[in-house]
Amino acid sequence: MSTEDNLLKLVEVETPDDQDYLLQEQVGFILRKAHQRHVSIFAAHIGDLTPPQFAALAKLRDVGETSQNQLGTLIAMDAATVKGVIDRLKARGLVELSKHEVDKRRLLVNLTAEGRDAIERLIPLAREITQETLAPLSAKEIATFMKLLAKLA
Amino acid sequence: MSTEDNLLKLVEVETPDDQDYLLQEQVGFILRKAHQRHVSIFAAHIGDLTPPQFAALAKLRDVGETSQNQLGTLIAMDAATVKGVIDRLKARGLVELSKHEVDKRRLLVNLTAEGRDAIERLIPLAREITQETLAPLSAKEIATFMKLLAKLA
DNA sequence: TTGATATCATTTGCATACGAATGAATTTTC
DNA sequence: GAAAATTCATTCGTATGCAAATGATATCAA
């Protein structure tokens, strides 16, 4: 290999050609597709609730009554988004709202009896959703993948 | 360990307790967060274009003129979604639309000169976005993660 | 104590994302 | 070649998702 060839190769390594950019190989693009697939699997198992709605119910079950904002933090939703989700759950009678006695800014959210029934009933289906989402991977691959995915989230 | 303990353990393995369900450990939830983080990184590098808009431009650069539907397939967007994306790109003069001469159903989409300039200019930034998204992982971990993620998408 | 800051919630505006319904054009099938 | 099925695109309705602006309340600091 000539000196010029080596120089060319060096340049190539440090400033990749635009031809090299393949959308289908970028993390962001594949991440978006993987998420889409999961949402689709979710909808096939749980038709009458969205993943964010489910997340709100599941988290309320874990922590009990909290403020709307705090719930948003726990399920990674900003204030504007969580409001819409809670509004819809309230309209369906799955959660109830009340005012914080001391701090009048806070809007407390809690499961209703019906909401509690719903989330208990749905958790087994959620397990299936997780399983089906991970079905293309072996048990060992799942462990590896979850560890790395967690680092990126 | 007593026979009863063993029985209990067996039952537990096959029908996990609802207490075991932790939202923060479910693929779907973490996938959503990882995607959110990526979008946030994207926005920090490329403020005037969204990831779907970028995907449309990048794919048009790869394949040249295509129908709107075909483009949607290539970038994993349904017909309704891709229409909105293309409408906005058209309004900004980055793509142009024309009718297919033979098949009158099809709406052809292509980059304008400005659109081509834009995508060429943005690709280096997109490389940085990919790098920053994957920054929490080592080179070896990146290879493993991308392989497994691709299986899920 | 009051003035500055921070927090909680709401609203508006914009951009995906997708199911379902519709209409137009093409292809398949018999 | 006509009927049936398919494909392409649009529209509508609903649901995230987030930035930015606003208002109410709470906390901090001088």
mmCIF file of C-alpha atoms (C1' of nucleotides) in Angstrom:
data_model
loop_
_atom_site.group_PDB
_atom_site.id
_atom_site.type_symbol
_atom_site.label_atom_id
_atom_site.label_comp_id
_atom_site.label_asym_id
_atom_site.label_seq_id
_atom_site.Cartn_x
_atom_site.Cartn_y
_atom_site.Cartn_z
ATOM 1 C CA MET A 1 0.000 0.000 0.000
ATOM 2 C CA SER A 2 1.391 3.407 -0.931
ATOM 3 C CA THR A 3 1.834 6.345 1.403
ATOM 4 C CA GLU A 4 -0.921 8.117 -0.427
ATOM 5 C CA ASP A 5 -3.280 5.187 0.158
ATOM 6 C CA ASN A 6 -2.548 5.320 3.870
ATOM 7 C CA LEU A 7 -3.210 9.026 3.920
ATOM 8 C CA LEU A 8 -6.514 8.505 2.121
ATOM 9 C CA LYS A 9 -7.539 5.827 4.573
ATOM 10 C CA LEU A 10 -6.718 8.054 7.529
ATOM 11 C CA VAL A 11 -8.795 10.867 6.121
ATOM 12 C CA GLU A 12 -11.629 8.460 5.521
ATOM 13 C CA VAL A 13 -11.618 7.214 9.084
ATOM 14 C CA GLU A 14 -11.674 10.683 10.551
ATOM 15 C CA THR A 15 -14.126 12.311 8.162
ATOM 16 C CA PRO A 16 -16.522 9.645 6.909
ATOM 17 C CA ASP A 17 -18.084 10.123 3.518
ATOM 18 C CA ASP A 18 -21.709 11.209 3.528
ATOM 19 C CA GLN A 19 -22.439 8.128 1.458
ATOM 20 C CA ASP A 20 -21.768 6.136 4.612
ATOM 21 C CA TYR A 21 -24.770 7.531 6.423
ATOM 22 C CA LEU A 22 -27.490 4.904 6.433
ATOM 23 C CA LEU A 23 -30.700 5.901 8.157
ATOM 24 C CA GLN A 24 -31.722 2.306 8.823
ATOM 25 C CA GLU A 25 -28.574 1.769 10.892
ATOM 26 C CA GLN A 26 -28.950 4.765 13.192
ATOM 27 C CA VAL A 27 -29.941 4.114 16.808
ATOM 28 C CA GLY A 28 -32.625 6.749 16.761
ATOM 29 C CA PHE A 29 -34.376 5.270 13.782
ATOM 30 C CA ILE A 30 -34.275 1.699 15.083
ATOM 31 C CA LEU A 31 -35.268 2.843 18.567
ATOM 32 C CA ARG A 32 -38.325 4.496 17.071
ATOM 33 C CA LYS A 33 -39.240 1.325 15.199
ATOM 34 C CA ALA A 34 -38.745 -0.898 18.244
ATOM 35 C CA HIS A 35 -40.972 1.406 20.235
ATOM 36 C CA GLN A 36 -43.609 1.334 17.513
ATOM 37 C CA ARG A 37 -43.572 -2.436 17.531
ATOM 38 C CA HIS A 38 -44.008 -2.533 21.276
ATOM 39 C CA VAL A 39 -46.951 -0.128 21.174
ATOM 40 C CA SER A 40 -48.535 -2.287 18.515
ATOM 41 C CA ILE A 41 -48.117 -5.422 20.652
ATOM 42 C CA PHE A 42 -49.530 -3.518 23.608
ATOM 43 C CA ALA A 43 -52.610 -2.490 21.639
ATOM 44 C CA ALA A 44 -53.193 -6.080 20.543
ATOM 45 C CA HIS A 45 -53.318 -7.230 24.172
ATOM 46 C CA ILE A 46 -54.855 -4.186 25.849
ATOM 47 C CA GLY A 47 -57.140 -2.440 23.452
ATOM 48 C CA ASP A 48 -58.921 -0.004 25.690
ATOM 49 C CA LEU A 49 -55.917 1.617 27.372
ATOM 50 C CA THR A 50 -52.741 3.201 25.980
ATOM 51 C CA PRO A 51 -49.252 2.485 27.362
ATOM 52 C CA PRO A 52 -49.053 5.913 29.046
ATOM 53 C CA GLN A 53 -52.467 5.409 30.643
ATOM 54 C CA PHE A 54 -51.413 1.989 31.825
ATOM 55 C CA ALA A 55 -48.171 3.433 33.196
ATOM 56 C CA ALA A 56 -50.101 6.017 35.207
ATOM 57 C CA LEU A 57 -52.359 3.384 36.754
ATOM 58 C CA ALA A 58 -49.490 0.992 37.461
ATOM 59 C CA LYS A 59 -47.459 3.700 39.150
ATOM 60 C CA LEU A 60 -50.398 4.910 41.227
ATOM 61 C CA ARG A 61 -50.816 1.342 42.373
ATOM 62 C CA ASP A 62 -47.165 1.332 43.488
ATOM 63 C CA VAL A 63 -46.995 4.650 45.253
ATOM 64 C CA GLY A 64 -50.576 5.446 46.174
ATOM 65 C CA GLU A 65 -51.909 8.978 46.130
ATOM 66 C CA THR A 66 -49.507 11.584 44.658
ATOM 67 C CA SER A 67 -49.609 14.954 43.009
ATOM 68 C CA GLN A 68 -50.109 15.072 39.272
ATOM 69 C CA ASN A 69 -46.659 16.547 38.745
ATOM 70 C CA GLN A 70 -44.957 13.978 40.932
ATOM 71 C CA LEU A 71 -46.721 11.197 39.063
ATOM 72 C CA GLY A 72 -45.478 12.726 35.837
ATOM 73 C CA THR A 73 -41.907 12.601 37.098
ATOM 74 C CA LEU A 74 -42.300 8.952 38.099
ATOM 75 C CA ILE A 75 -43.564 7.897 34.665
ATOM 76 C CA ALA A 76 -41.379 10.265 32.629
ATOM 77 C CA MET A 77 -44.057 12.611 31.347
ATOM 78 C CA ASP A 78 -43.985 16.380 31.385
ATOM 79 C CA ALA A 79 -46.713 18.382 33.075
ATOM 80 C CA ALA A 80 -48.708 19.063 29.918
ATOM 81 C CA THR A 81 -48.713 15.432 28.836
ATOM 82 C CA VAL A 82 -49.589 13.954 32.203
ATOM 83 C CA LYS A 83 -52.532 16.291 32.507
ATOM 84 C CA GLY A 84 -54.132 14.908 29.373
ATOM 85 C CA VAL A 85 -53.528 11.325 30.459
ATOM 86 C CA ILE A 86 -55.038 11.915 33.900
ATOM 87 C CA ASP A 87 -57.989 13.805 32.436
ATOM 88 C CA ARG A 88 -58.888 10.797 30.311
ATOM 89 C CA LEU A 89 -58.446 8.328 33.161
ATOM 90 C CA LYS A 90 -60.645 10.536 35.324
ATOM 91 C CA ALA A 91 -63.329 10.743 32.632
ATOM 92 C CA ARG A 92 -63.392 6.942 32.681
ATOM 93 C CA GLY A 93 -63.644 6.781 36.448
ATOM 94 C CA LEU A 94 -60.278 5.045 36.928
ATOM 95 C CA VAL A 95 -58.694 7.804 38.987
ATOM 96 C CA GLU A 96 -60.042 10.533 41.233
ATOM 97 C CA LEU A 97 -58.637 13.975 41.936
ATOM 98 C CA SER A 98 -58.542 16.003 45.122
ATOM 99 C CA LYS A 99 -56.861 19.119 46.453
ATOM 100 C CA HIS A 100 -53.873 18.989 48.737
ATOM 101 C CA GLU A 101 -54.993 20.444 52.063
ATOM 102 C CA VAL A 102 -51.722 22.130 52.940
ATOM 103 C CA ASP A 103 -50.191 23.012 49.580
ATOM 104 C CA LYS A 104 -53.001 24.475 47.537
ATOM 105 C CA ARG A 105 -51.018 24.267 44.307
ATOM 106 C CA ARG A 106 -51.048 20.485 44.267
ATOM 107 C CA LEU A 107 -53.641 18.292 42.608
ATOM 108 C CA LEU A 108 -53.707 14.866 44.194
ATOM 109 C CA VAL A 109 -54.396 11.813 42.052
ATOM 110 C CA ASN A 110 -55.486 8.411 43.294
ATOM 111 C CA LEU A 111 -56.915 5.175 41.945
ATOM 112 C CA THR A 112 -60.641 4.618 42.334
ATOM 113 C CA ALA A 113 -61.847 1.136 43.303
ATOM 114 C CA GLU A 114 -62.584 0.586 39.655
ATOM 115 C CA GLY A 115 -59.103 1.798 38.703
ATOM 116 C CA ARG A 116 -57.546 -0.593 41.183
ATOM 117 C CA ASP A 117 -59.573 -3.485 39.802
ATOM 118 C CA ALA A 118 -58.570 -2.533 36.284
ATOM 119 C CA ILE A 119 -54.819 -2.389 36.946
ATOM 120 C CA GLU A 120 -54.853 -5.687 38.870
ATOM 121 C CA ARG A 121 -56.691 -7.314 36.013
ATOM 122 C CA LEU A 122 -54.330 -5.848 33.405
ATOM 123 C CA ILE A 123 -50.988 -6.706 35.011
ATOM 124 C CA PRO A 124 -51.036 -10.330 33.798
ATOM 125 C CA LEU A 125 -51.666 -9.038 30.281
ATOM 126 C CA ALA A 126 -48.800 -6.568 30.683
ATOM 127 C CA ARG A 127 -46.511 -9.490 31.507
ATOM 128 C CA GLU A 128 -47.510 -11.120 28.240
ATOM 129 C CA ILE A 129 -46.846 -7.868 26.396
ATOM 130 C CA THR A 130 -43.340 -7.715 27.820
ATOM 131 C CA GLN A 131 -42.742 -11.345 26.890
ATOM 132 C CA GLU A 132 -44.002 -10.914 23.352
ATOM 133 C CA THR A 133 -41.977 -7.755 22.862
ATOM 134 C CA LEU A 134 -38.822 -9.614 23.905
ATOM 135 C CA ALA A 135 -39.733 -12.831 22.110
ATOM 136 C CA PRO A 136 -37.151 -12.373 19.309
ATOM 137 C CA LEU A 137 -34.386 -12.634 21.934
ATOM 138 C CA SER A 138 -33.097 -15.573 23.955
ATOM 139 C CA ALA A 139 -33.103 -15.418 27.748
ATOM 140 C CA LYS A 140 -29.444 -14.489 27.804
ATOM 141 C CA GLU A 141 -29.900 -11.856 25.116
ATOM 142 C CA ILE A 142 -32.804 -10.378 27.062
ATOM 143 C CA ALA A 143 -30.624 -9.943 30.124
ATOM 144 C CA THR A 144 -27.896 -8.273 28.073
ATOM 145 C CA PHE A 145 -30.302 -6.086 26.161
ATOM 146 C CA MET A 146 -32.161 -4.856 29.233
ATOM 147 C CA LYS A 147 -28.908 -3.955 30.940
ATOM 148 C CA LEU A 148 -27.688 -1.922 27.962
ATOM 149 C CA LEU A 149 -31.070 -0.362 27.224
ATOM 150 C CA ALA A 150 -31.295 0.831 30.810
ATOM 151 C CA LYS A 151 -27.984 2.608 30.353
ATOM 152 C CA LEU A 152 -29.416 4.539 27.419
ATOM 153 C CA ALA A 153 -32.643 5.567 29.112
ATOM 154 C CA MET B 1 -36.521 -26.552 52.772
ATOM 155 C CA SER B 2 -39.854 -28.322 53.248
ATOM 156 C CA THR B 3 -41.903 -29.920 50.504
ATOM 157 C CA GLU B 4 -44.462 -27.187 50.977
ATOM 158 C CA ASP B 5 -41.818 -24.509 50.445
ATOM 159 C CA ASN B 6 -40.811 -26.142 47.191
ATOM 160 C CA LEU B 7 -44.406 -26.260 46.079
ATOM 161 C CA LEU B 8 -44.822 -22.609 46.927
ATOM 162 C CA LYS B 9 -41.710 -21.698 44.989
ATOM 163 C CA LEU B 10 -42.922 -23.626 41.964
ATOM 164 C CA VAL B 11 -46.238 -21.872 42.030
ATOM 165 C CA GLU B 12 -44.471 -18.562 42.350
ATOM 166 C CA VAL B 13 -42.317 -19.177 39.317
ATOM 167 C CA GLU B 14 -45.253 -20.082 37.145
ATOM 168 C CA THR B 15 -47.727 -17.492 38.387
ATOM 169 C CA PRO B 16 -45.761 -14.473 39.580
ATOM 170 C CA ASP B 17 -47.257 -12.295 42.247
ATOM 171 C CA ASP B 18 -48.669 -8.981 41.091
ATOM 172 C CA GLN B 19 -46.315 -7.329 43.549
ATOM 173 C CA ASP B 20 -43.500 -8.394 41.250
ATOM 174 C CA TYR B 21 -44.656 -6.141 38.446
ATOM 175 C CA LEU B 22 -42.357 -3.131 38.329
ATOM 176 C CA LEU B 23 -43.126 -0.614 35.647
ATOM 177 C CA GLN B 24 -39.591 0.768 35.577
ATOM 178 C CA GLU B 25 -38.253 -2.672 34.595
ATOM 179 C CA GLN B 26 -40.568 -3.298 31.652
ATOM 180 C CA VAL B 27 -39.085 -3.098 28.148
ATOM 181 C CA GLY B 28 -41.859 -0.903 26.876
ATOM 182 C CA PHE B 29 -41.369 1.692 29.542
ATOM 183 C CA ILE B 30 -37.586 1.828 29.177
ATOM 184 C CA LEU B 31 -37.853 1.790 25.391
ATOM 185 C CA ARG B 32 -40.092 4.839 25.614
ATOM 186 C CA LYS B 33 -37.614 6.627 27.862
ATOM 187 C CA ALA B 34 -34.634 5.772 25.669
ATOM 188 C CA HIS B 35 -36.535 7.097 22.670
ATOM 189 C CA GLN B 36 -37.400 10.276 24.554
ATOM 190 C CA ARG B 37 -33.759 10.798 25.427
ATOM 191 C CA HIS B 38 -32.726 10.363 21.830
ATOM 192 C CA VAL B 39 -35.306 12.862 20.592
ATOM 193 C CA SER B 40 -34.063 15.321 23.167
ATOM 194 C CA ILE B 41 -30.454 14.887 22.005
ATOM 195 C CA PHE B 42 -31.615 15.274 18.423
ATOM 196 C CA ALA B 43 -33.388 18.531 19.222
ATOM 197 C CA ALA B 44 -30.284 19.882 20.936
ATOM 198 C CA HIS B 45 -28.223 19.338 17.767
ATOM 199 C CA ILE B 46 -30.821 19.977 15.077
ATOM 200 C CA GLY B 47 -33.348 22.474 16.309
ATOM 201 C CA ASP B 48 -35.242 23.298 13.165
ATOM 202 C CA LEU B 49 -36.103 19.794 12.012
ATOM 203 C CA THR B 50 -37.711 16.825 13.790
ATOM 204 C CA PRO B 51 -36.369 13.254 13.583
ATOM 205 C CA PRO B 52 -39.216 12.153 11.273
ATOM 206 C CA GLN B 53 -38.601 15.143 8.988
ATOM 207 C CA PHE B 54 -34.900 14.366 8.937
ATOM 208 C CA ALA B 55 -35.668 10.711 8.186
ATOM 209 C CA ALA B 56 -37.785 11.706 5.197
ATOM 210 C CA LEU B 57 -35.037 13.918 3.760
ATOM 211 C CA ALA B 58 -32.304 11.343 4.411
ATOM 212 C CA LYS B 59 -34.304 8.605 2.726
ATOM 213 C CA LEU B 60 -35.169 10.775 -0.267
ATOM 214 C CA ARG B 61 -31.457 11.440 -0.629
ATOM 215 C CA ASP B 62 -30.854 7.668 -0.712
ATOM 216 C CA VAL B 63 -33.575 6.594 -3.087
ATOM 217 C CA GLY B 64 -34.397 9.727 -5.065
ATOM 218 C CA GLU B 65 -37.922 10.476 -6.191
ATOM 219 C CA THR B 66 -40.589 8.122 -4.781
ATOM 220 C CA SER B 67 -44.271 8.096 -4.048
ATOM 221 C CA GLN B 68 -45.414 9.424 -0.714
ATOM 222 C CA ASN B 69 -46.675 6.007 0.358
ATOM 223 C CA GLN B 70 -43.474 4.259 -0.661
ATOM 224 C CA LEU B 71 -41.453 6.801 1.281
ATOM 225 C CA GLY B 72 -43.666 6.127 4.273
ATOM 226 C CA THR B 73 -42.899 2.429 4.066
ATOM 227 C CA LEU B 74 -39.174 3.123 3.878
ATOM 228 C CA ILE B 75 -39.174 5.288 6.987
ATOM 229 C CA ALA B 76 -41.803 3.311 8.916
ATOM 230 C CA MET B 77 -44.635 5.825 8.881
ATOM 231 C CA ASP B 78 -48.228 5.176 7.998
ATOM 232 C CA ALA B 79 -49.907 7.119 5.230
ATOM 233 C CA ALA B 80 -51.592 9.642 7.496
ATOM 234 C CA THR B 81 -48.386 10.454 9.344
ATOM 235 C CA VAL B 82 -46.160 10.736 6.311
ATOM 236 C CA LYS B 83 -48.582 13.144 4.698
ATOM 237 C CA GLY B 84 -48.217 15.606 7.554
ATOM 238 C CA VAL B 85 -44.432 15.326 7.511
ATOM 239 C CA ILE B 86 -44.217 15.880 3.751
ATOM 240 C CA ASP B 87 -46.681 18.773 3.910
ATOM 241 C CA ARG B 88 -44.428 20.574 6.370
ATOM 242 C CA LEU B 89 -41.269 19.862 4.386
ATOM 243 C CA LYS B 90 -43.004 21.140 1.267
ATOM 244 C CA ALA B 91 -44.135 24.308 3.043
ATOM 245 C CA ARG B 92 -40.475 24.928 3.849
ATOM 246 C CA GLY B 93 -39.344 24.319 0.302
ATOM 247 C CA LEU B 94 -37.259 21.250 1.129
ATOM 248 C CA VAL B 95 -39.245 18.821 -1.017
ATOM 249 C CA GLU B 96 -41.393 19.199 -4.111
ATOM 250 C CA LEU B 97 -44.403 17.175 -5.198
ATOM 251 C CA SER B 98 -45.508 16.035 -8.639
ATOM 252 C CA LYS B 99 -47.989 13.634 -10.141
ATOM 253 C CA HIS B 100 -46.982 10.256 -11.468
ATOM 254 C CA GLU B 101 -47.615 10.328 -15.209
ATOM 255 C CA VAL B 102 -48.671 6.705 -15.574
ATOM 256 C CA ASP B 103 -50.270 5.840 -12.232
ATOM 257 C CA LYS B 104 -52.475 8.782 -11.423
ATOM 258 C CA ARG B 105 -52.966 7.680 -7.835
ATOM 259 C CA ARG B 106 -49.366 8.326 -6.884
ATOM 260 C CA LEU B 107 -47.935 11.540 -5.512
ATOM 261 C CA LEU B 108 -44.224 11.767 -6.221
ATOM 262 C CA VAL B 109 -41.924 13.390 -3.678
ATOM 263 C CA ASN B 110 -38.422 14.646 -4.348
ATOM 264 C CA LEU B 111 -35.788 16.823 -2.723
ATOM 265 C CA THR B 112 -35.451 20.396 -3.919
ATOM 266 C CA ALA B 113 -31.959 21.841 -4.347
ATOM 267 C CA GLU B 114 -32.463 23.477 -0.989
ATOM 268 C CA GLY B 115 -33.563 20.185 0.528
ATOM 269 C CA ARG B 116 -30.483 18.454 -0.815
ATOM 270 C CA ASP B 117 -28.241 21.155 0.606
ATOM 271 C CA ALA B 118 -29.993 20.866 3.945
ATOM 272 C CA ILE B 119 -29.637 17.099 4.274
ATOM 273 C CA GLU B 120 -25.968 17.173 3.238
ATOM 274 C CA ARG B 121 -25.318 19.840 5.810
ATOM 275 C CA LEU B 122 -27.211 17.952 8.530
ATOM 276 C CA ILE B 123 -25.679 14.507 8.100
ATOM 277 C CA PRO B 124 -22.520 15.374 10.076
ATOM 278 C CA LEU B 125 -24.739 16.598 12.897
ATOM 279 C CA ALA B 126 -26.754 13.395 12.696
ATOM 280 C CA ARG B 127 -23.544 11.433 13.195
ATOM 281 C CA GLU B 128 -22.924 13.386 16.385
ATOM 282 C CA ILE B 129 -26.472 12.696 17.527
ATOM 283 C CA THR B 130 -25.964 8.967 17.077
ATOM 284 C CA GLN B 131 -22.672 9.153 18.964
ATOM 285 C CA GLU B 132 -24.108 11.112 21.841
ATOM 286 C CA THR B 133 -27.111 8.810 22.096
ATOM 287 C CA LEU B 134 -24.785 5.822 22.372
ATOM 288 C CA ALA B 135 -22.229 7.580 24.561
ATOM 289 C CA PRO B 136 -23.197 5.677 27.753
ATOM 290 C CA LEU B 137 -22.013 2.446 26.086
ATOM 291 C CA SER B 138 -18.532 1.176 25.218
ATOM 292 C CA ALA B 139 -17.700 0.279 21.626
ATOM 293 C CA LYS B 140 -18.268 -3.394 22.332
ATOM 294 C CA GLU B 141 -21.539 -2.709 24.092
ATOM 295 C CA ILE B 142 -22.708 -0.592 21.168
ATOM 296 C CA ALA B 143 -22.135 -3.466 18.778
ATOM 297 C CA THR B 144 -24.056 -5.857 21.013
ATOM 298 C CA PHE B 145 -26.863 -3.422 21.670
ATOM 299 C CA MET B 146 -27.406 -2.537 18.022
ATOM 300 C CA LYS B 147 -27.545 -6.193 17.065
ATOM 301 C CA LEU B 148 -30.161 -6.978 19.703
ATOM 302 C CA LEU B 149 -32.158 -3.792 19.144
ATOM 303 C CA ALA B 150 -32.376 -4.570 15.447
ATOM 304 C CA LYS B 151 -33.917 -7.922 16.325
ATOM 305 C CA LEU B 152 -36.665 -6.155 18.255
ATOM 306 C CA ALA B 153 -37.483 -3.595 15.576
ATOM 307 C "C1'" DT C 1 -41.533 41.025 56.291
ATOM 308 C "C1'" DT C 2 -41.062 41.600 51.710
ATOM 309 C "C1'" DG C 3 -39.019 40.909 47.337
ATOM 310 C "C1'" DA C 4 -36.935 37.349 44.400
ATOM 311 C "C1'" DT C 5 -37.210 32.545 43.155
ATOM 312 C "C1'" DA C 6 -39.086 28.276 42.646
ATOM 313 C "C1'" DT C 7 -42.837 24.992 42.165
ATOM 314 C "C1'" DC C 8 -47.445 23.202 40.564
ATOM 315 C "C1'" DA C 9 -50.766 23.274 37.271
ATOM 316 C "C1'" DT C 10 -53.064 24.899 33.048
ATOM 317 C "C1'" DT C 11 -53.363 26.433 28.388
ATOM 318 C "C1'" DT C 12 -51.909 27.048 23.627
ATOM 319 C "C1'" DG C 13 -49.590 25.683 19.605
ATOM 320 C "C1'" DC C 14 -47.243 22.458 16.946
ATOM 321 C "C1'" DA C 15 -45.756 17.747 15.516
ATOM 322 C "C1'" DT C 16 -45.964 12.878 15.460
ATOM 323 C "C1'" DA C 17 -48.796 8.431 15.420
ATOM 324 C "C1'" DC C 18 -52.434 5.525 14.098
ATOM 325 C "C1'" DG C 19 -57.293 3.509 13.311
ATOM 326 C "C1'" DA C 20 -61.098 3.997 10.410
ATOM 327 C "C1'" DA C 21 -63.675 5.778 6.674
ATOM 328 C "C1'" DT C 22 -63.685 7.533 1.977
ATOM 329 C "C1'" DG C 23 -62.710 8.219 -2.882
ATOM 330 C "C1'" DA C 24 -59.977 7.548 -6.968
ATOM 331 C "C1'" DA C 25 -57.272 4.685 -9.788
ATOM 332 C "C1'" DT C 26 -55.161 0.226 -10.841
ATOM 333 C "C1'" DT C 27 -54.739 -4.749 -10.900
ATOM 334 C "C1'" DT C 28 -56.547 -9.259 -10.487
ATOM 335 C "C1'" DT C 29 -59.754 -12.774 -11.407
ATOM 336 C "C1'" DC C 30 -63.078 -15.182 -13.459
ATOM 337 C "C1'" DG D 1 -64.275 -7.158 -20.266
ATOM 338 C "C1'" DA D 2 -66.827 -6.587 -15.936
ATOM 339 C "C1'" DA D 3 -66.765 -7.430 -11.049
ATOM 340 C "C1'" DA D 4 -63.851 -7.897 -7.079
ATOM 341 C "C1'" DA D 5 -59.934 -6.900 -4.693
ATOM 342 C "C1'" DT D 6 -55.929 -3.896 -4.013
ATOM 343 C "C1'" DT D 7 -53.359 0.245 -3.771
ATOM 344 C "C1'" DC D 8 -52.594 5.310 -3.082
ATOM 345 C "C1'" DA D 9 -53.879 9.230 -0.927
ATOM 346 C "C1'" DT D 10 -56.777 12.177 2.033
ATOM 347 C "C1'" DT D 11 -59.517 13.314 6.014
ATOM 348 C "C1'" DC D 12 -61.212 12.874 10.719
ATOM 349 C "C1'" DG D 13 -60.828 11.794 15.420
ATOM 350 C "C1'" DT D 14 -58.121 10.666 19.368
ATOM 351 C "C1'" DA D 15 -53.833 10.429 22.038
ATOM 352 C "C1'" DT D 16 -49.213 11.328 23.165
ATOM 353 C "C1'" DG D 17 -45.163 14.687 23.607
ATOM 354 C "C1'" DC D 18 -42.965 18.959 24.394
ATOM 355 C "C1'" DA D 19 -41.855 24.179 24.388
ATOM 356 C "C1'" DA D 20 -43.411 28.390 26.018
ATOM 357 C "C1'" DA D 21 -46.390 31.505 28.400
ATOM 358 C "C1'" DT D 22 -49.353 32.332 32.386
ATOM 359 C "C1'" DG D 23 -51.276 32.358 37.046
ATOM 360 C "C1'" DA D 24 -51.438 30.801 41.705
ATOM 361 C "C1'" DT D 25 -49.060 29.409 45.642
ATOM 362 C "C1'" DA D 26 -44.922 28.425 48.397
ATOM 363 C "C1'" DT D 27 -40.240 29.004 49.794
ATOM 364 C "C1'" DC D 28 -35.997 31.486 50.279
ATOM 365 C "C1'" DA D 29 -33.160 35.407 51.421
ATOM 366 C "C1'" DA D 30 -31.883 39.872 52.516
#
